């Protein structure tokens, strides 16, 4: 009974909202909103009533020994029905408010449209009035002083033509500069993309040539009647050389086109000493100190699935690896805090490094591999233009003079 009384009270409160001055301008809007929202509100009330009655019946089936439970349950149900009635009242009030605001917004939108249209109409009327005023002034001058009127007209036309030509010339120059600037930027991006593709193609071609040579040697080894330990030793040596060339190719790509000489290398790892060891340096221990909130500041590539070690491909400036000064692009990570990374896959290495970063300082075992610095890798690819100028493909320097002029200069100097 308390539920029905609360619901009926909510309905009476909602109806009193609609009885406010039926002659007001918002009465129709409120009535339409009430009609539109009455359907779902009645459906909600019916569902709530059914649930309330079912729950009341369940409480009535409780044993007489547990009267306190029934009494407390019905008190809670009374509070629940009162809350539901208040919620329905607030919902109807919000619906009425929204409908009022929508009507006000429609009215204000119409007023804004009318104001803009009136402003544009007045601007056009002002233009027409100014034209008429100028026309009347010209007619007045033609009647009082026709010669002066013609002179003024010719002078105005001459000045207008001159101003128009100067303005057109300046605007055309600005437009041409803008178009040329856009074409220049587009050409630069295209050239950079082409240089990257050419560098990658040359790098891939060199690697494929060396791997093909190694595979040919393996095929020749299979054609011989060699068995036993010597056969296995030569086969493993060729396979190791192929993997080493693959490793050097990856490092060359990581250290960038033409930038091998610009990037630093570990101390006591010059090209002459590394060439004796086939480009492979000695393993070294590095302690990488970092703050708790920092990462390592490196990017890695490689993995056992690619037949490559875990290689440092990038060092971010200002990060712990860069501040350390003992970690270099091209270093192969052999172990970290005792975890061996020689035979792990790429994702496993990422997981291990990520887990050890949380522990604090890291003990790294690294080995540096120097890429071959031959004519194919030093980045000095020259192109001779039709006018005789010589360009460096991977350099932003000015073109040098032609080869013929260089030869003539050399002959004069000798």
mmCIF file of C-alpha atoms in Angstrom:
data_model
loop_
_atom_site.group_PDB
_atom_site.id
_atom_site.type_symbol
_atom_site.label_atom_id
_atom_site.label_comp_id
_atom_site.label_asym_id
_atom_site.label_seq_id
_atom_site.Cartn_x
_atom_site.Cartn_y
_atom_site.Cartn_z
ATOM 1 C CA UNK A 1 0.000 0.000 0.000
ATOM 2 C CA UNK A 2 2.785 2.442 0.753
ATOM 3 C CA UNK A 3 4.230 1.786 -2.699
ATOM 4 C CA UNK A 4 0.931 2.611 -4.427
ATOM 5 C CA UNK A 5 0.569 5.743 -2.306
ATOM 6 C CA UNK A 6 4.103 6.879 -3.181
ATOM 7 C CA UNK A 7 3.590 6.217 -6.887
ATOM 8 C CA UNK A 8 0.250 8.033 -6.891
ATOM 9 C CA UNK A 9 1.886 10.940 -5.060
ATOM 10 C CA UNK A 10 4.599 11.090 -7.713
ATOM 11 C CA UNK A 11 1.958 11.096 -10.445
ATOM 12 C CA UNK A 12 0.044 13.922 -8.716
ATOM 13 C CA UNK A 13 3.246 15.964 -8.447
ATOM 14 C CA UNK A 14 3.991 15.387 -12.130
ATOM 15 C CA UNK A 15 0.445 16.445 -13.060
ATOM 16 C CA UNK A 16 0.692 19.630 -10.998
ATOM 17 C CA UNK A 17 3.647 20.663 -13.158
ATOM 18 C CA UNK A 18 1.359 20.601 -16.199
ATOM 19 C CA UNK A 19 -1.350 22.655 -14.516
ATOM 20 C CA UNK A 20 0.796 25.809 -14.391
ATOM 21 C CA UNK A 21 -1.003 28.539 -16.361
ATOM 22 C CA UNK A 22 -2.463 26.734 -19.405
ATOM 23 C CA UNK A 23 -2.239 30.016 -21.367
ATOM 24 C CA UNK A 24 1.593 30.166 -21.133
ATOM 25 C CA UNK A 25 3.725 29.805 -24.261
ATOM 26 C CA UNK A 26 5.313 26.576 -23.068
ATOM 27 C CA UNK A 27 2.127 24.680 -22.282
ATOM 28 C CA UNK A 28 1.934 22.957 -25.663
ATOM 29 C CA UNK A 29 5.602 21.968 -25.506
ATOM 30 C CA UNK A 30 5.166 20.492 -22.009
ATOM 31 C CA UNK A 31 2.042 18.640 -23.020
ATOM 32 C CA UNK A 32 3.728 17.118 -26.076
ATOM 33 C CA UNK A 33 6.735 16.106 -23.996
ATOM 34 C CA UNK A 34 4.410 14.531 -21.442
ATOM 35 C CA UNK A 35 2.572 12.625 -24.133
ATOM 36 C CA UNK A 36 5.823 11.433 -25.705
ATOM 37 C CA UNK A 37 7.310 10.325 -22.391
ATOM 38 C CA UNK A 38 4.187 8.841 -20.855
ATOM 39 C CA UNK A 39 4.551 5.593 -22.775
ATOM 40 C CA UNK A 40 7.897 4.503 -21.418
ATOM 41 C CA UNK A 41 7.196 5.912 -17.933
ATOM 42 C CA UNK A 42 3.995 3.894 -17.692
ATOM 43 C CA UNK A 43 5.866 0.801 -18.870
ATOM 44 C CA UNK A 44 8.505 1.334 -16.186
ATOM 45 C CA UNK A 45 5.841 1.845 -13.536
ATOM 46 C CA UNK A 46 4.069 -1.376 -14.534
ATOM 47 C CA UNK A 47 7.305 -3.350 -14.368
ATOM 48 C CA UNK A 48 8.133 -1.837 -11.005
ATOM 49 C CA UNK A 49 4.634 -2.599 -9.690
ATOM 50 C CA UNK A 50 4.887 -6.232 -10.795
ATOM 51 C CA UNK A 51 8.274 -6.655 -9.152
ATOM 52 C CA UNK A 52 7.048 -4.905 -6.015
ATOM 53 C CA UNK A 53 3.971 -7.159 -5.741
ATOM 54 C CA UNK A 54 6.044 -10.309 -6.328
ATOM 55 C CA UNK A 55 8.509 -9.280 -3.645
ATOM 56 C CA UNK A 56 5.654 -8.472 -1.257
ATOM 57 C CA UNK A 57 4.177 -11.939 -1.835
ATOM 58 C CA UNK A 58 7.548 -13.539 -1.139
ATOM 59 C CA UNK A 59 7.823 -11.641 2.123
ATOM 60 C CA UNK A 60 4.293 -12.767 3.015
ATOM 61 C CA UNK A 61 5.381 -16.398 2.716
ATOM 62 C CA UNK A 62 8.011 -15.955 5.424
ATOM 63 C CA UNK A 63 7.325 -17.893 8.626
ATOM 64 C CA UNK A 64 5.504 -16.119 11.425
ATOM 65 C CA UNK A 65 8.533 -16.669 13.646
ATOM 66 C CA UNK A 66 10.511 -14.242 11.464
ATOM 67 C CA UNK A 67 8.163 -11.283 11.580
ATOM 68 C CA UNK A 68 11.074 -8.876 12.029
ATOM 69 C CA UNK A 69 12.495 -9.824 8.626
ATOM 70 C CA UNK A 70 9.121 -9.222 6.976
ATOM 71 C CA UNK A 71 8.709 -5.858 8.722
ATOM 72 C CA UNK A 72 12.212 -4.637 7.807
ATOM 73 C CA UNK A 73 11.811 -5.879 4.238
ATOM 74 C CA UNK A 74 8.558 -3.978 3.756
ATOM 75 C CA UNK A 75 10.122 -0.840 5.222
ATOM 76 C CA UNK A 76 12.934 -1.118 2.681
ATOM 77 C CA UNK A 77 10.367 -1.659 -0.063
ATOM 78 C CA UNK A 78 8.542 1.486 1.035
ATOM 79 C CA UNK A 79 11.786 3.492 0.830
ATOM 80 C CA UNK A 80 12.505 1.959 -2.554
ATOM 81 C CA UNK A 81 9.086 2.908 -3.918
ATOM 82 C CA UNK A 82 9.468 6.457 -2.606
ATOM 83 C CA UNK A 83 12.848 6.763 -4.340
ATOM 84 C CA UNK A 84 11.332 5.435 -7.545
ATOM 85 C CA UNK A 85 8.501 7.985 -7.371
ATOM 86 C CA UNK A 86 10.961 10.850 -6.825
ATOM 87 C CA UNK A 87 13.111 9.630 -9.676
ATOM 88 C CA UNK A 88 10.117 9.552 -12.026
ATOM 89 C CA UNK A 89 9.184 13.069 -10.961
ATOM 90 C CA UNK A 90 12.713 14.356 -11.607
ATOM 91 C CA UNK A 91 12.782 12.573 -14.951
ATOM 92 C CA UNK A 92 9.550 14.229 -16.071
ATOM 93 C CA UNK A 93 10.811 17.607 -14.887
ATOM 94 C CA UNK A 94 14.043 17.169 -16.865
ATOM 95 C CA UNK A 95 12.030 16.158 -19.926
ATOM 96 C CA UNK A 96 9.978 19.344 -19.644
ATOM 97 C CA UNK A 97 13.114 21.456 -19.232
ATOM 98 C CA UNK A 98 14.769 19.889 -22.268
ATOM 99 C CA UNK A 99 11.692 20.497 -24.399
ATOM 100 C CA UNK A 100 11.649 24.161 -23.333
ATOM 101 C CA UNK A 101 15.314 24.581 -24.173
ATOM 102 C CA UNK A 102 14.833 22.939 -27.554
ATOM 103 C CA UNK A 103 12.016 25.356 -28.384
ATOM 104 C CA UNK A 104 14.117 28.323 -27.236
ATOM 105 C CA UNK A 105 17.043 27.092 -29.319
ATOM 106 C CA UNK A 106 14.833 26.830 -32.424
ATOM 107 C CA UNK A 107 13.560 30.372 -31.834
ATOM 108 C CA UNK A 108 17.067 31.755 -31.299
ATOM 109 C CA UNK A 109 18.338 29.967 -34.398
ATOM 110 C CA UNK A 110 15.585 31.549 -36.488
ATOM 111 C CA UNK A 111 16.437 34.960 -35.030
ATOM 112 C CA UNK A 112 20.134 34.496 -35.847
ATOM 113 C CA UNK A 113 19.296 33.529 -39.432
ATOM 114 C CA UNK A 114 17.051 36.567 -39.803
ATOM 115 C CA UNK A 115 19.720 38.861 -38.328
ATOM 116 C CA UNK A 116 22.406 37.551 -40.686
ATOM 117 C CA UNK A 117 20.103 37.878 -43.674
ATOM 118 C CA UNK A 118 19.200 41.437 -42.657
ATOM 119 C CA UNK A 119 22.889 42.345 -42.256
ATOM 120 C CA UNK A 120 23.801 40.990 -45.691
ATOM 121 C CA UNK A 121 20.819 42.784 -47.212
ATOM 122 C CA UNK A 122 21.852 46.062 -45.592
ATOM 123 C CA UNK A 123 25.449 45.646 -46.817
ATOM 124 C CA UNK A 124 24.229 45.163 -50.373
ATOM 125 C CA UNK A 125 21.915 48.170 -50.032
ATOM 126 C CA UNK A 126 24.855 50.273 -48.819
ATOM 127 C CA UNK A 127 26.906 49.195 -51.838
ATOM 128 C CA UNK A 128 24.076 50.116 -54.185
ATOM 129 C CA UNK A 129 23.639 53.491 -52.481
ATOM 130 C CA UNK A 130 27.367 54.222 -52.762
ATOM 131 C CA UNK A 131 27.273 53.374 -56.461
ATOM 132 C CA UNK A 132 24.296 55.666 -56.951
ATOM 133 C CA UNK A 133 26.039 58.478 -55.038
ATOM 134 C CA UNK A 134 29.159 58.174 -57.215
ATOM 135 C CA UNK A 135 26.993 58.118 -60.328
ATOM 136 C CA UNK A 136 25.145 61.267 -59.237
ATOM 137 C CA UNK A 137 28.433 63.018 -58.446
ATOM 138 C CA UNK A 138 29.760 62.170 -61.910
ATOM 139 C CA UNK A 139 26.560 63.450 -63.533
ATOM 140 C CA UNK A 140 26.778 66.646 -61.488
ATOM 141 C CA UNK A 141 30.412 67.227 -62.517
ATOM 142 C CA UNK A 142 29.578 66.520 -66.167
ATOM 143 C CA UNK A 143 26.923 69.261 -66.113
ATOM 144 C CA UNK A 144 28.921 71.870 -64.206
ATOM 145 C CA UNK A 145 32.445 71.156 -65.538
ATOM 146 C CA UNK A 146 32.464 68.465 -68.243
ATOM 147 C CA UNK A 147 36.186 68.840 -69.040
ATOM 148 C CA UNK A 148 37.293 68.379 -65.419
ATOM 149 C CA UNK A 149 34.947 65.416 -65.068
ATOM 150 C CA UNK A 150 36.546 63.648 -68.035
ATOM 151 C CA UNK A 151 40.033 64.337 -66.671
ATOM 152 C CA UNK A 152 39.088 62.924 -63.272
ATOM 153 C CA UNK A 153 37.622 59.795 -64.891
ATOM 154 C CA UNK A 154 40.721 59.203 -67.019
ATOM 155 C CA UNK A 155 43.009 59.741 -64.030
ATOM 156 C CA UNK A 156 41.009 57.330 -61.896
ATOM 157 C CA UNK A 157 40.968 54.712 -64.646
ATOM 158 C CA UNK A 158 44.736 55.075 -65.153
ATOM 159 C CA UNK A 159 45.449 54.735 -61.435
ATOM 160 C CA UNK A 160 43.093 51.782 -61.158
ATOM 161 C CA UNK A 161 44.726 50.003 -64.098
ATOM 162 C CA UNK A 162 48.224 50.626 -62.709
ATOM 163 C CA UNK A 163 47.238 49.447 -59.236
ATOM 164 C CA UNK A 164 45.605 46.343 -60.689
ATOM 165 C CA UNK A 165 48.676 45.454 -62.756
ATOM 166 C CA UNK A 166 51.042 45.933 -59.792
ATOM 167 C CA UNK A 167 48.778 43.940 -57.524
ATOM 168 C CA UNK A 168 48.424 41.131 -60.077
ATOM 169 C CA UNK A 169 52.175 40.990 -60.632
ATOM 170 C CA UNK A 170 52.908 40.808 -56.908
ATOM 171 C CA UNK A 171 50.239 38.183 -56.277
ATOM 172 C CA UNK A 172 51.413 36.089 -59.225
ATOM 173 C CA UNK A 173 54.972 36.191 -57.859
ATOM 174 C CA UNK A 174 53.770 35.098 -54.423
ATOM 175 C CA UNK A 175 51.712 32.277 -55.947
ATOM 176 C CA UNK A 176 54.661 31.123 -58.068
ATOM 177 C CA UNK A 177 56.926 31.125 -55.005
ATOM 178 C CA UNK A 178 54.377 29.111 -53.032
ATOM 179 C CA UNK A 179 54.010 26.574 -55.840
ATOM 180 C CA UNK A 180 57.800 26.351 -56.235
ATOM 181 C CA UNK A 181 58.201 25.861 -52.470
ATOM 182 C CA UNK A 182 55.659 23.039 -52.444
ATOM 183 C CA UNK A 183 57.309 21.380 -55.451
ATOM 184 C CA UNK A 184 60.721 21.724 -53.775
ATOM 185 C CA UNK A 185 59.458 20.103 -50.561
ATOM 186 C CA UNK A 186 57.809 17.321 -52.540
ATOM 187 C CA UNK A 187 61.008 16.753 -54.528
ATOM 188 C CA UNK A 188 63.075 16.630 -51.323
ATOM 189 C CA UNK A 189 60.782 14.026 -49.799
ATOM 190 C CA UNK A 190 60.845 12.012 -53.006
ATOM 191 C CA UNK A 191 64.650 12.177 -53.180
ATOM 192 C CA UNK A 192 64.981 11.094 -49.550
ATOM 193 C CA UNK A 193 62.646 8.166 -50.137
ATOM 194 C CA UNK A 194 64.530 7.169 -53.291
ATOM 195 C CA UNK A 195 67.888 7.437 -51.515
ATOM 196 C CA UNK A 196 66.589 5.189 -48.750
ATOM 197 C CA UNK A 197 65.345 2.644 -51.268
ATOM 198 C CA UNK A 198 68.609 2.770 -53.239
ATOM 199 C CA UNK A 199 70.656 2.344 -50.076
ATOM 200 C CA UNK A 200 68.509 -0.591 -48.978
ATOM 201 C CA UNK A 201 68.703 -2.181 -52.426
ATOM 202 C CA UNK A 202 72.502 -1.824 -52.524
ATOM 203 C CA UNK A 203 72.776 -3.219 -49.027
ATOM 204 C CA UNK A 204 70.532 -6.172 -49.867
ATOM 205 C CA UNK A 205 72.398 -6.817 -53.121
ATOM 206 C CA UNK A 206 75.731 -6.862 -51.331
ATOM 207 C CA UNK A 207 74.452 -9.238 -48.655
ATOM 208 C CA UNK A 208 72.868 -11.535 -51.239
ATOM 209 C CA UNK A 209 76.107 -11.590 -53.245
ATOM 210 C CA UNK A 210 78.113 -12.617 -50.191
ATOM 211 C CA UNK A 211 75.553 -15.174 -49.054
ATOM 212 C CA UNK A 212 75.380 -16.573 -52.594
ATOM 213 C CA UNK A 213 79.153 -16.916 -52.614
ATOM 214 C CA UNK A 214 79.013 -18.778 -49.307
ATOM 215 C CA UNK A 215 76.255 -21.096 -50.533
ATOM 216 C CA UNK A 216 78.212 -21.814 -53.705
ATOM 217 C CA UNK A 217 81.194 -22.800 -51.592
ATOM 218 C CA UNK A 218 78.948 -25.083 -49.562
ATOM 219 C CA UNK A 219 77.659 -26.685 -52.774
ATOM 220 C CA UNK A 220 81.226 -27.175 -53.960
ATOM 221 C CA UNK A 221 82.002 -28.740 -50.600
ATOM 222 C CA UNK A 222 79.131 -31.179 -51.077
ATOM 223 C CA UNK A 223 80.567 -32.171 -54.467
ATOM 224 C CA UNK A 224 83.816 -33.279 -52.931
ATOM 225 C CA UNK A 225 84.395 -36.709 -51.497
ATOM 226 C CA UNK A 226 85.176 -35.274 -48.090
ATOM 227 C CA UNK A 227 83.763 -36.978 -45.027
ATOM 228 C CA UNK A 228 84.103 -36.830 -41.307
ATOM 229 C CA UNK A 229 85.384 -34.092 -39.071
ATOM 230 C CA UNK A 230 87.038 -32.027 -41.828
ATOM 231 C CA UNK A 231 83.770 -31.827 -43.784
ATOM 232 C CA UNK A 232 81.836 -30.688 -40.702
ATOM 233 C CA UNK A 233 84.497 -28.115 -39.812
ATOM 234 C CA UNK A 234 84.492 -26.495 -43.261
ATOM 235 C CA UNK A 235 80.705 -26.558 -43.421
ATOM 236 C CA UNK A 236 80.366 -24.872 -40.011
ATOM 237 C CA UNK A 237 83.011 -22.314 -40.957
ATOM 238 C CA UNK A 238 81.117 -21.345 -44.132
ATOM 239 C CA UNK A 239 77.838 -21.157 -42.201
ATOM 240 C CA UNK A 240 79.469 -18.923 -39.574
ATOM 241 C CA UNK A 241 80.839 -16.604 -42.283
ATOM 242 C CA UNK A 242 77.365 -16.314 -43.828
ATOM 243 C CA UNK A 243 75.853 -15.431 -40.439
ATOM 244 C CA UNK A 244 78.650 -12.914 -39.815
ATOM 245 C CA UNK A 245 77.978 -11.169 -43.135
ATOM 246 C CA UNK A 246 74.293 -11.101 -42.270
ATOM 247 C CA UNK A 247 75.142 -9.579 -38.883
ATOM 248 C CA UNK A 248 77.371 -6.950 -40.499
ATOM 249 C CA UNK A 249 74.649 -6.071 -42.992
ATOM 250 C CA UNK A 250 72.146 -5.500 -40.181
ATOM 251 C CA UNK A 251 74.646 -3.345 -38.276
ATOM 252 C CA UNK A 252 75.405 -1.366 -41.416
ATOM 253 C CA UNK A 253 71.697 -0.673 -41.830
ATOM 254 C CA UNK A 254 71.389 0.308 -38.150
ATOM 255 C CA UNK A 255 74.324 2.707 -38.278
ATOM 256 C CA UNK A 256 72.782 4.479 -41.268
ATOM 257 C CA UNK A 257 73.799 5.138 -44.846
ATOM 258 C CA UNK A 258 77.090 6.918 -45.139
ATOM 259 C CA UNK A 259 77.211 7.582 -41.378
ATOM 260 C CA UNK A 260 79.508 4.754 -40.321
ATOM 261 C CA UNK A 261 82.467 7.073 -39.972
ATOM 262 C CA UNK A 262 80.394 9.582 -37.949
ATOM 263 C CA UNK A 263 79.230 7.112 -35.324
ATOM 264 C CA UNK A 264 81.586 6.271 -32.511
ATOM 265 C CA UNK A 265 83.056 2.871 -31.760
ATOM 266 C CA UNK A 266 84.425 1.382 -28.510
ATOM 267 C CA UNK A 267 87.942 2.255 -27.409
ATOM 268 C CA UNK A 268 90.719 0.039 -28.817
ATOM 269 C CA UNK A 269 88.376 -1.065 -31.600
ATOM 270 C CA UNK A 270 89.911 0.557 -34.644
ATOM 271 C CA UNK A 271 89.469 -0.809 -38.134
ATOM 272 C CA UNK A 272 92.947 -2.299 -38.388
ATOM 273 C CA UNK A 273 92.645 -4.326 -35.185
ATOM 274 C CA UNK A 274 89.119 -5.462 -36.046
ATOM 275 C CA UNK A 275 90.120 -6.533 -39.554
ATOM 276 C CA UNK A 276 92.462 -9.106 -38.058
ATOM 277 C CA UNK A 277 89.494 -10.584 -36.153
ATOM 278 C CA UNK A 278 87.178 -10.471 -39.192
ATOM 279 C CA UNK A 279 85.402 -7.375 -37.837
ATOM 280 C CA UNK A 280 84.451 -8.920 -34.476
ATOM 281 C CA UNK A 281 85.686 -7.156 -31.341
ATOM 282 C CA UNK A 282 86.360 -8.541 -27.895
ATOM 283 C CA UNK A 283 83.536 -9.026 -25.426
ATOM 284 C CA UNK A 284 83.340 -6.383 -22.730
ATOM 285 C CA UNK A 285 81.356 -5.841 -19.524
ATOM 286 C CA UNK A 286 79.350 -2.632 -19.096
ATOM 287 C CA UNK A 287 77.396 -1.490 -16.016
ATOM 288 C CA UNK A 288 74.414 0.617 -17.078
ATOM 289 C CA UNK A 289 73.208 2.891 -14.264
ATOM 290 C CA UNK A 290 69.748 4.437 -14.443
ATOM 291 C CA UNK A 291 67.085 6.145 -12.374
ATOM 292 C CA UNK A 292 64.063 4.086 -11.248
ATOM 293 C CA UNK A 293 61.649 5.878 -13.593
ATOM 294 C CA UNK A 294 63.874 5.584 -16.690
ATOM 295 C CA UNK A 295 64.153 2.953 -19.384
ATOM 296 C CA UNK A 296 67.329 1.835 -21.125
ATOM 297 C CA UNK A 297 67.029 4.205 -24.084
ATOM 298 C CA UNK A 298 67.912 1.602 -26.730
ATOM 299 C CA UNK A 299 66.181 -0.213 -29.564
ATOM 300 C CA UNK A 300 67.121 -3.773 -30.479
ATOM 301 C CA UNK A 301 66.790 -5.974 -33.523
ATOM 302 C CA UNK A 302 67.698 -9.522 -34.469
ATOM 303 C CA UNK A 303 66.918 -12.778 -32.728
ATOM 304 C CA UNK A 304 67.408 -16.502 -33.184
ATOM 305 C CA UNK A 305 64.448 -16.687 -35.581
ATOM 306 C CA UNK A 306 66.488 -14.483 -37.963
ATOM 307 C CA UNK A 307 69.773 -16.326 -37.289
ATOM 308 C CA UNK A 308 71.106 -13.097 -35.735
ATOM 309 C CA UNK A 309 72.185 -12.054 -32.248
ATOM 310 C CA UNK A 310 70.363 -9.326 -30.318
ATOM 311 C CA UNK A 311 71.824 -6.141 -31.817
ATOM 312 C CA UNK A 312 71.451 -2.550 -30.558
ATOM 313 C CA UNK A 313 69.964 -0.702 -33.520
ATOM 314 C CA UNK A 314 69.365 2.742 -31.976
ATOM 315 C CA UNK A 315 70.432 4.763 -28.936
ATOM 316 C CA UNK A 316 68.129 7.563 -27.821
ATOM 317 C CA UNK A 317 69.891 10.817 -26.874
ATOM 318 C CA UNK A 318 69.899 11.774 -23.208
ATOM 319 C CA UNK A 319 68.859 8.307 -22.014
ATOM 320 C CA UNK A 320 70.941 6.004 -19.733
ATOM 321 C CA UNK A 321 72.597 4.143 -22.626
ATOM 322 C CA UNK A 322 73.660 7.444 -24.189
ATOM 323 C CA UNK A 323 74.897 8.892 -20.883
ATOM 324 C CA UNK A 324 76.903 5.758 -20.168
ATOM 325 C CA UNK A 325 79.147 6.343 -23.181
ATOM 326 C CA UNK A 326 80.130 2.660 -23.392
ATOM 327 C CA UNK A 327 77.174 1.355 -25.410
ATOM 328 C CA UNK A 328 77.260 1.738 -29.208
ATOM 329 C CA UNK A 329 75.045 1.079 -32.181
ATOM 330 C CA UNK A 330 76.092 -2.305 -33.555
ATOM 331 C CA UNK A 331 76.837 -3.900 -30.191
ATOM 332 C CA UNK A 332 75.533 -7.443 -29.816
ATOM 333 C CA UNK A 333 74.089 -8.120 -26.351
ATOM 334 C CA UNK A 334 75.430 -11.456 -25.137
ATOM 335 C CA UNK A 335 73.901 -11.383 -21.648
ATOM 336 C CA UNK A 336 72.127 -9.079 -19.197
ATOM 337 C CA UNK A 337 72.341 -9.638 -15.425
ATOM 338 C CA UNK A 338 73.415 -13.232 -16.049
ATOM 339 C CA UNK A 339 70.626 -14.032 -18.548
ATOM 340 C CA UNK A 340 72.115 -15.436 -21.762
ATOM 341 C CA UNK A 341 70.681 -13.777 -24.898
ATOM 342 C CA UNK A 342 72.751 -15.604 -27.497
ATOM 343 C CA UNK A 343 70.035 -18.077 -28.516
ATOM 344 C CA UNK A 344 66.809 -16.279 -27.570
ATOM 345 C CA UNK A 345 64.189 -14.940 -29.941
ATOM 346 C CA UNK A 346 63.490 -11.256 -30.366
ATOM 347 C CA UNK A 347 60.371 -11.156 -28.169
ATOM 348 C CA UNK A 348 62.087 -13.196 -25.461
ATOM 349 C CA UNK A 349 64.944 -10.681 -25.420
ATOM 350 C CA UNK A 350 62.469 -7.812 -25.168
ATOM 351 C CA UNK A 351 60.734 -9.497 -22.229
ATOM 352 C CA UNK A 352 64.015 -10.178 -20.421
ATOM 353 C CA UNK A 353 65.277 -6.617 -20.875
ATOM 354 C CA UNK A 354 61.920 -5.164 -19.808
ATOM 355 C CA UNK A 355 61.927 -7.316 -16.688
ATOM 356 C CA UNK A 356 65.492 -6.404 -15.744
ATOM 357 C CA UNK A 357 64.856 -2.688 -16.226
ATOM 358 C CA UNK A 358 62.642 -2.772 -13.132
ATOM 359 C CA UNK A 359 65.490 -4.229 -11.045
ATOM 360 C CA UNK A 360 67.735 -1.137 -11.271
ATOM 361 C CA UNK A 361 71.268 -1.125 -12.710
ATOM 362 C CA UNK A 362 72.104 -3.626 -15.460
ATOM 363 C CA UNK A 363 75.265 -5.649 -16.070
ATOM 364 C CA UNK A 364 75.621 -6.037 -19.842
ATOM 365 C CA UNK A 365 78.027 -8.252 -21.747
ATOM 366 C CA UNK A 366 78.537 -6.758 -25.203
ATOM 367 C CA UNK A 367 80.587 -7.431 -28.301
ATOM 368 C CA UNK A 368 81.092 -4.903 -31.092
ATOM 369 C CA UNK A 369 80.988 -5.974 -34.736
ATOM 370 C CA UNK A 370 82.295 -3.487 -37.264
ATOM 371 C CA UNK A 371 80.713 -3.484 -40.734
ATOM 372 C CA UNK A 372 83.021 -3.748 -43.707
ATOM 373 C CA UNK A 373 84.254 -0.345 -44.893
ATOM 374 C CA UNK A 374 84.775 -1.090 -48.539
ATOM 375 C CA UNK A 375 83.818 0.847 -51.655
ATOM 376 C CA UNK A 376 80.267 -0.437 -51.561
ATOM 377 C CA UNK A 377 79.588 0.732 -48.011
ATOM 378 C CA UNK A 378 81.482 3.982 -47.501
ATOM 379 C CA UNK A 379 78.618 6.075 -48.868
ATOM 380 C CA UNK A 380 80.678 7.760 -51.627
ATOM 381 C CA UNK A 381 78.444 7.044 -54.600
ATOM 382 C CA UNK A 382 79.119 9.693 -57.245
ATOM 383 C CA UNK A 383 76.850 10.646 -60.133
ATOM 384 C CA UNK A 384 77.994 12.733 -63.115
ATOM 385 C CA UNK A 385 75.421 15.209 -64.481
ATOM 386 C CA UNK A 386 74.969 16.000 -68.166
ATOM 387 C CA UNK A 387 76.741 19.359 -67.669
ATOM 388 C CA UNK A 388 79.791 17.605 -66.216
ATOM 389 C CA UNK A 389 79.122 18.298 -62.528
ATOM 390 C CA UNK A 390 79.741 15.440 -60.089
ATOM 391 C CA UNK A 391 77.282 14.792 -57.241
ATOM 392 C CA UNK A 392 77.576 12.617 -54.149
ATOM 393 C CA UNK A 393 74.375 10.550 -53.827
ATOM 394 C CA UNK A 394 74.267 10.586 -50.015
ATOM 395 C CA UNK A 395 75.723 14.056 -49.373
ATOM 396 C CA UNK A 396 74.191 17.547 -49.263
ATOM 397 C CA UNK A 397 77.419 19.255 -50.439
ATOM 398 C CA UNK A 398 77.613 21.407 -53.547
ATOM 399 C CA UNK A 399 78.489 19.583 -56.792
ATOM 400 C CA UNK A 400 82.160 19.571 -57.756
ATOM 401 C CA UNK A 401 83.560 20.367 -61.157
ATOM 402 C CA UNK A 402 83.679 17.831 -63.975
ATOM 403 C CA UNK A 403 86.218 15.053 -64.169
ATOM 404 C CA UNK A 404 87.775 16.504 -67.295
ATOM 405 C CA UNK A 405 88.445 19.841 -65.587
ATOM 406 C CA UNK A 406 89.877 18.018 -62.592
ATOM 407 C CA UNK A 407 92.197 16.049 -64.830
ATOM 408 C CA UNK A 408 93.304 19.205 -66.625
ATOM 409 C CA UNK A 409 93.985 20.953 -63.308
ATOM 410 C CA UNK A 410 96.028 18.001 -62.144
ATOM 411 C CA UNK A 411 98.045 18.001 -65.369
ATOM 412 C CA UNK A 412 98.757 21.743 -64.971
ATOM 413 C CA UNK A 413 99.859 21.247 -61.389
ATOM 414 C CA UNK A 414 102.258 18.497 -62.369
#
